[in-house]
CSV table of N, CA and C in Angstrom, one decimal:
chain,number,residue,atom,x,y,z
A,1,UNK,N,145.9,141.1,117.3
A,1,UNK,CA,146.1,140.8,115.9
A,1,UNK,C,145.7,139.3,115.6
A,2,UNK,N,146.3,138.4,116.6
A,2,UNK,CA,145.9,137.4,116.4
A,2,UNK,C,144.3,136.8,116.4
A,3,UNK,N,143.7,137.4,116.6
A,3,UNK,CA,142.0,137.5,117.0
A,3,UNK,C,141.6,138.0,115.8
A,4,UNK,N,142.0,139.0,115.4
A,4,UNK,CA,141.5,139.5,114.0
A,4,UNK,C,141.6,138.4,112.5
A,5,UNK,N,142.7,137.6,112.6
A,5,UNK,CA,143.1,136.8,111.6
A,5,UNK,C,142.3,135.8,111.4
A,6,UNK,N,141.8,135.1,112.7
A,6,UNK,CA,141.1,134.0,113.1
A,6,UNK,C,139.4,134.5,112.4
A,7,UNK,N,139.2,135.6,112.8
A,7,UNK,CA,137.6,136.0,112.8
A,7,UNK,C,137.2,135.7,111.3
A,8,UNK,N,137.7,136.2,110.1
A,8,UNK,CA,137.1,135.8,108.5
A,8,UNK,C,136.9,134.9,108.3
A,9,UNK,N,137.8,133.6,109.1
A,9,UNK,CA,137.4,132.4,108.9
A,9,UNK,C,136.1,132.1,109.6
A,10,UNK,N,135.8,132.1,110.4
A,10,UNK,CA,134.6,132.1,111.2
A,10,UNK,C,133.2,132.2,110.8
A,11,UNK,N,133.6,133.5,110.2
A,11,UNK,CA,132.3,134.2,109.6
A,11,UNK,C,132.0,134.1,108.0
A,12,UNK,N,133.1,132.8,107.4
A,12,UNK,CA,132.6,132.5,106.0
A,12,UNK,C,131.8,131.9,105.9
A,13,UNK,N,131.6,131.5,104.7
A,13,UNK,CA,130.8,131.0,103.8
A,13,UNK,C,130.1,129.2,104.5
A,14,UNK,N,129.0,128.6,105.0
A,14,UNK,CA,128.6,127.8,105.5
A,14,UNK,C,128.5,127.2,104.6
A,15,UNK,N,128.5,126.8,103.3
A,15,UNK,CA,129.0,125.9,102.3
A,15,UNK,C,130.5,125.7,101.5
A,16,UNK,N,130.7,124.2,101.8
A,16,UNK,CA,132.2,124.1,101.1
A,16,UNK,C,132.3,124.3,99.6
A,17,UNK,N,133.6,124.4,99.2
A,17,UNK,CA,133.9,124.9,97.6
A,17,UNK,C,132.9,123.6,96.9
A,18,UNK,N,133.0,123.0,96.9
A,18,UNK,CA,132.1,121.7,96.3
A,18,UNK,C,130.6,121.5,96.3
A,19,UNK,N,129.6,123.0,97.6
A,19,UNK,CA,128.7,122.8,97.6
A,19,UNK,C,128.1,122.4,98.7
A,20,UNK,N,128.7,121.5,99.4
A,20,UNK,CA,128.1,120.9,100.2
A,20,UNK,C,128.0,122.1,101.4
A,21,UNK,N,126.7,121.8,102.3
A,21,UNK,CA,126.3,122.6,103.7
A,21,UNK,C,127.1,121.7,104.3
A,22,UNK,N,128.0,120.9,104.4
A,22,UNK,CA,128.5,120.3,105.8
A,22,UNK,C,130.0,120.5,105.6
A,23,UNK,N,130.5,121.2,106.1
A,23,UNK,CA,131.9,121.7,106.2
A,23,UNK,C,132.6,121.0,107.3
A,24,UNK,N,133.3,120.1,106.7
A,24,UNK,CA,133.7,118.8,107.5
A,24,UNK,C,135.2,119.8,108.2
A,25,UNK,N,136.0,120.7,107.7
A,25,UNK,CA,137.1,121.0,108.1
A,25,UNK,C,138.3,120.4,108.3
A,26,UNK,N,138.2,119.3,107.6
A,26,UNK,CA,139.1,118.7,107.5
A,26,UNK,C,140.3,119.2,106.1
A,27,UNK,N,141.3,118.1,106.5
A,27,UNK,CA,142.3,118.3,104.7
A,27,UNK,C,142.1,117.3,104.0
A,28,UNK,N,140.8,116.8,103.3
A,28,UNK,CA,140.7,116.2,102.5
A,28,UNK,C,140.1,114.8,102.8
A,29,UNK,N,140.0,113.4,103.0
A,29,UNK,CA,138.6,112.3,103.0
A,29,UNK,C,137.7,112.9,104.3
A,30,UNK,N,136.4,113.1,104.0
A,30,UNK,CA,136.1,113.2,105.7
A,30,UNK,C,136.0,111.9,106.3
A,31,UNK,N,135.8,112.0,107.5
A,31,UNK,CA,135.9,111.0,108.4
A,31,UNK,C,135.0,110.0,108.2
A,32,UNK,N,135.6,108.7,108.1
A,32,UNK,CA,134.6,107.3,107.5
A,32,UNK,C,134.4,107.6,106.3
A,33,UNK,N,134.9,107.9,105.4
A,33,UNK,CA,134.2,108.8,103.9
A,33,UNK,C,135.1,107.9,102.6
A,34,UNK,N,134.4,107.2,102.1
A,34,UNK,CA,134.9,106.4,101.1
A,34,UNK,C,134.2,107.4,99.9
A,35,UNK,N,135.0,108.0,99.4
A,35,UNK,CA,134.3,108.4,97.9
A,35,UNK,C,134.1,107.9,96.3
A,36,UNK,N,132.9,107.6,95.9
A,36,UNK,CA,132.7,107.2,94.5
A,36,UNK,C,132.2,107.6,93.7
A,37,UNK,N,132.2,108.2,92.1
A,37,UNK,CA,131.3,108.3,91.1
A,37,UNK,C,130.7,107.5,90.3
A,38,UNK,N,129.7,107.4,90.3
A,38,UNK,CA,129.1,106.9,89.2
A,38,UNK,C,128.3,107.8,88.1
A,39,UNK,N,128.2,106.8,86.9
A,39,UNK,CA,127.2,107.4,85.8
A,39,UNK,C,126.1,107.3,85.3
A,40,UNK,N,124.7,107.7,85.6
A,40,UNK,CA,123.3,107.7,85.9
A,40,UNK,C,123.3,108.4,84.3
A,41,UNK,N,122.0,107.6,83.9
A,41,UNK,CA,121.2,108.2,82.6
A,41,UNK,C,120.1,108.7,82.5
A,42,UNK,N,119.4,109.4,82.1
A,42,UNK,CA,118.3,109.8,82.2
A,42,UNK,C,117.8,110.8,82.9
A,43,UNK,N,118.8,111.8,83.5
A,43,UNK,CA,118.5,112.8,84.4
A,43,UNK,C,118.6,114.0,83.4
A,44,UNK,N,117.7,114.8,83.7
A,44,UNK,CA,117.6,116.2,83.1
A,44,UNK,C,117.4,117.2,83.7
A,45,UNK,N,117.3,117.5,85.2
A,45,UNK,CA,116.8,118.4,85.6
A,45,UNK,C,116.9,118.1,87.2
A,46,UNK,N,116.7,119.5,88.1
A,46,UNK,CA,116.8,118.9,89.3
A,46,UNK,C,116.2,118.1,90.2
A,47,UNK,N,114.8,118.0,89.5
A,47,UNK,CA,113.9,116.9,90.1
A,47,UNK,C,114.4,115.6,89.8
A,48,UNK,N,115.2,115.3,89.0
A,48,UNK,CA,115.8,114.1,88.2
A,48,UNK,C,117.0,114.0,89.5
A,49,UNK,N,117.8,115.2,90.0
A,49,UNK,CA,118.9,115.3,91.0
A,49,UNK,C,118.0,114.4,92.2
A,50,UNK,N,117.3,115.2,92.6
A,50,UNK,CA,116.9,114.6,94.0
A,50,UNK,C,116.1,113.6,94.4
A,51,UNK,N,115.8,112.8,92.9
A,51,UNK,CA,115.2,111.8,92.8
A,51,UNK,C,115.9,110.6,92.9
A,52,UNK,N,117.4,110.9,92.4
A,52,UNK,CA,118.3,110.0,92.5
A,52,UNK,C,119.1,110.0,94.1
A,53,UNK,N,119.7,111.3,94.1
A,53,UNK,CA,120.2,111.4,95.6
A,53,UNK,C,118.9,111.0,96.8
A,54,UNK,N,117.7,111.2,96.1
A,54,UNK,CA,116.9,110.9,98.3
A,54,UNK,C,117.3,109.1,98.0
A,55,UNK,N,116.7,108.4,96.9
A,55,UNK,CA,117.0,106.8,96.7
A,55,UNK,C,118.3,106.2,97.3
A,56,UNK,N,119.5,107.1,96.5
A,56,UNK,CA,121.2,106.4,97.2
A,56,UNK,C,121.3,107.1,98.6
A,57,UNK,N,120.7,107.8,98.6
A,57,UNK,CA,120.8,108.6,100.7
A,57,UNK,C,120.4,107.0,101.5
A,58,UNK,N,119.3,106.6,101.3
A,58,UNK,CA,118.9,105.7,101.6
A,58,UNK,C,119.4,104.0,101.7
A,59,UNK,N,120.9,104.3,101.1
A,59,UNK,CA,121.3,102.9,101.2
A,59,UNK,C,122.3,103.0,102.5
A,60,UNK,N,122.3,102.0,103.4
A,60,UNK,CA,123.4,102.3,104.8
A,60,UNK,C,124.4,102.7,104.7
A,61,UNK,N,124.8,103.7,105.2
A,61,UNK,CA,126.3,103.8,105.6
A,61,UNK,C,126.4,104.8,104.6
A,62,UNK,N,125.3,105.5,103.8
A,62,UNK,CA,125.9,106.8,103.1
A,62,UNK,C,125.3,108.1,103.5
A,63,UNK,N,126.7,108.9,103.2
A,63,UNK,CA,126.8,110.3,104.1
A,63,UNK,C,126.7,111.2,103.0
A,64,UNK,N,126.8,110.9,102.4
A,64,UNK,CA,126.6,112.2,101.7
A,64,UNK,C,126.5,112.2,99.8
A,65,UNK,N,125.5,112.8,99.1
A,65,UNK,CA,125.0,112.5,97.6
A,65,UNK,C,125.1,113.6,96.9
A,66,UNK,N,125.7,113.7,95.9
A,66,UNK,CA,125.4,115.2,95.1
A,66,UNK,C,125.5,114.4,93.4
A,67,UNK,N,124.2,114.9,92.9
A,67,UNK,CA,123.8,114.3,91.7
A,67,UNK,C,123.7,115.4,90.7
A,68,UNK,N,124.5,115.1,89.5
A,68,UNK,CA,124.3,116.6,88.3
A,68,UNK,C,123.7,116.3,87.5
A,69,UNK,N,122.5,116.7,86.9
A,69,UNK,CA,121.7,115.9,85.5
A,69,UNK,C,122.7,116.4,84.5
A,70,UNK,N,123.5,117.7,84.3
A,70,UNK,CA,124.0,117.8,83.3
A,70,UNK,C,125.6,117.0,82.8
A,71,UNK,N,125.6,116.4,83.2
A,71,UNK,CA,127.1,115.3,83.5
A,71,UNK,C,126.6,113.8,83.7
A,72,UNK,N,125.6,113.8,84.4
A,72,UNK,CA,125.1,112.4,84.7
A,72,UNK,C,125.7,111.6,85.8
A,73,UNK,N,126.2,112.6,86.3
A,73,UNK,CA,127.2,112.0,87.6
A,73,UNK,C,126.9,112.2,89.0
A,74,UNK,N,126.9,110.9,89.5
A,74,UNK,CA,126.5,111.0,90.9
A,74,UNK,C,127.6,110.7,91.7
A,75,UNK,N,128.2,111.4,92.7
A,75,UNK,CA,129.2,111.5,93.8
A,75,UNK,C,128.5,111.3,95.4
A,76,UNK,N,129.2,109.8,95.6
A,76,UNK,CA,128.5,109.0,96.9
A,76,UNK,C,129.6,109.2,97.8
A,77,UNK,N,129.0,109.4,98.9
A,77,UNK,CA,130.2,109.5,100.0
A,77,UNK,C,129.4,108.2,100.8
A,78,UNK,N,130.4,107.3,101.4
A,78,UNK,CA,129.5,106.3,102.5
A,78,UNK,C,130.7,106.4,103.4
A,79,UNK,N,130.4,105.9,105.0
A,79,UNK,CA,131.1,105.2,105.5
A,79,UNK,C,132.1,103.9,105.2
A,80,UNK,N,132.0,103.3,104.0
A,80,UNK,CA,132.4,102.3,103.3
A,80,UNK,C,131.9,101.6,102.3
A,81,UNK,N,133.0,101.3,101.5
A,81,UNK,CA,132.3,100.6,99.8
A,81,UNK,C,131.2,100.2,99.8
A,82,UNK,N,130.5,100.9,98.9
A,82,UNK,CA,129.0,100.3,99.1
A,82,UNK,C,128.9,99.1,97.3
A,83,UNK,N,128.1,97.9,97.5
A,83,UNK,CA,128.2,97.2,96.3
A,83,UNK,C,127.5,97.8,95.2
A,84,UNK,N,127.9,97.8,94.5
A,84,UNK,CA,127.3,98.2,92.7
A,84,UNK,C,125.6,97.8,92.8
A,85,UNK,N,125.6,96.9,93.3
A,85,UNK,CA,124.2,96.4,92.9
A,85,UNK,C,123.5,97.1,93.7
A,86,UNK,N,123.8,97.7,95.1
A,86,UNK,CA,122.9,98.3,96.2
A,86,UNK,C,122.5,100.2,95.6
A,87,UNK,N,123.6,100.5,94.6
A,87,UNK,CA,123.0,101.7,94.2
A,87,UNK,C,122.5,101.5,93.0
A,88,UNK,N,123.2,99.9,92.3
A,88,UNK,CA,121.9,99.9,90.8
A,88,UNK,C,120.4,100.3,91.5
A,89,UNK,N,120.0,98.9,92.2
A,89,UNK,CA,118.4,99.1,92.9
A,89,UNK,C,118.2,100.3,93.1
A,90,UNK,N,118.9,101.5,93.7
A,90,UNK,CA,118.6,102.6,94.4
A,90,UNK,C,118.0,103.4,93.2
A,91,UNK,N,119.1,103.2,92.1
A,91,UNK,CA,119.0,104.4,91.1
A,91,UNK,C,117.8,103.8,90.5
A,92,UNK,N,117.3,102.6,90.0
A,92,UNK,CA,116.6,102.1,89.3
A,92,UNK,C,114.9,102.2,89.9
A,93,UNK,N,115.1,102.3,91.5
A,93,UNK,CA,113.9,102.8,92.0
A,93,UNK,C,113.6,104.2,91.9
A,94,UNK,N,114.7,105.0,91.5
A,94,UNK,CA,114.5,106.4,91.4
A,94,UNK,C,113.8,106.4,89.9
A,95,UNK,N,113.9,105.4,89.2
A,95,UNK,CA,113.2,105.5,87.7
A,95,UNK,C,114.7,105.9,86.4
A,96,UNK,N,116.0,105.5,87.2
A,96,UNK,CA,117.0,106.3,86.0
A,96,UNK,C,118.1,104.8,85.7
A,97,UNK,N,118.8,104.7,85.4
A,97,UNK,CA,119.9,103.7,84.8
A,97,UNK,C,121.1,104.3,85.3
A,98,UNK,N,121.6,103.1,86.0
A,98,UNK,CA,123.0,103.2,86.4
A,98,UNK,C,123.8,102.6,85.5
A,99,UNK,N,125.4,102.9,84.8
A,99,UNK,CA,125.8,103.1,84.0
A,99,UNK,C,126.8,102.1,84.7
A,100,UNK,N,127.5,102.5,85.7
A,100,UNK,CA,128.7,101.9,86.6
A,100,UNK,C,129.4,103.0,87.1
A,101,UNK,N,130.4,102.9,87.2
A,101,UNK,CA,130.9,103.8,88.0
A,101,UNK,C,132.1,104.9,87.1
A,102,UNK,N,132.0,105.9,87.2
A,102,UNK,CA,132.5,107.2,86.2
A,102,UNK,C,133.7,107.0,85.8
């Protein structure tokens, strides 16, 4: 019985409720995981998403990006606070306006 209970979990879903493919399994910050939003302008579409996320992927120490054109909100995960200015540049080489943070 106890084998049967364990197995559903197993065999779910490889994306977490939030989307993300990396299913940290944890209860909540992942590990080294500073979380922040900010508010980006000029996004419309998903090419607009992954134009902004590959730019902030690229600044040190960040693990993980999920950008919504329809909200304008970008959710950074890093190993640690990253400076305002290091994802202004980021977003501003992606071609969009960083706002500050949500």
């Amino acid at each position: 019985m106890t084998a049967e209970t364990q197995l559903p979990q197993a065999t779910g879903s490889c994306c977490s409720p939030s989307g993300s493919c990396h299913d940290s399994a944890d209860s909540g910050a992942p590990a080294g995981g500073v979380t922040t939003v900010y508010q980006v302008t000029g996004m419309t579409c998903g090419h607009c998403e992954g134009a902004v996320s590959e730019e902030i992927s690229g600044i040190e120490g960040v693990t993980s990006v999920k950008a919504v054109a329809s909200t304008g909100q970008v959710t950074v995960v890093s190993r640690a606070p990253l400076t305002e200015d290091a994802v202004r540049a980021a977003v501003d080489e992606a071609g969009y306006e960083l706002v500050g943070r949500a």
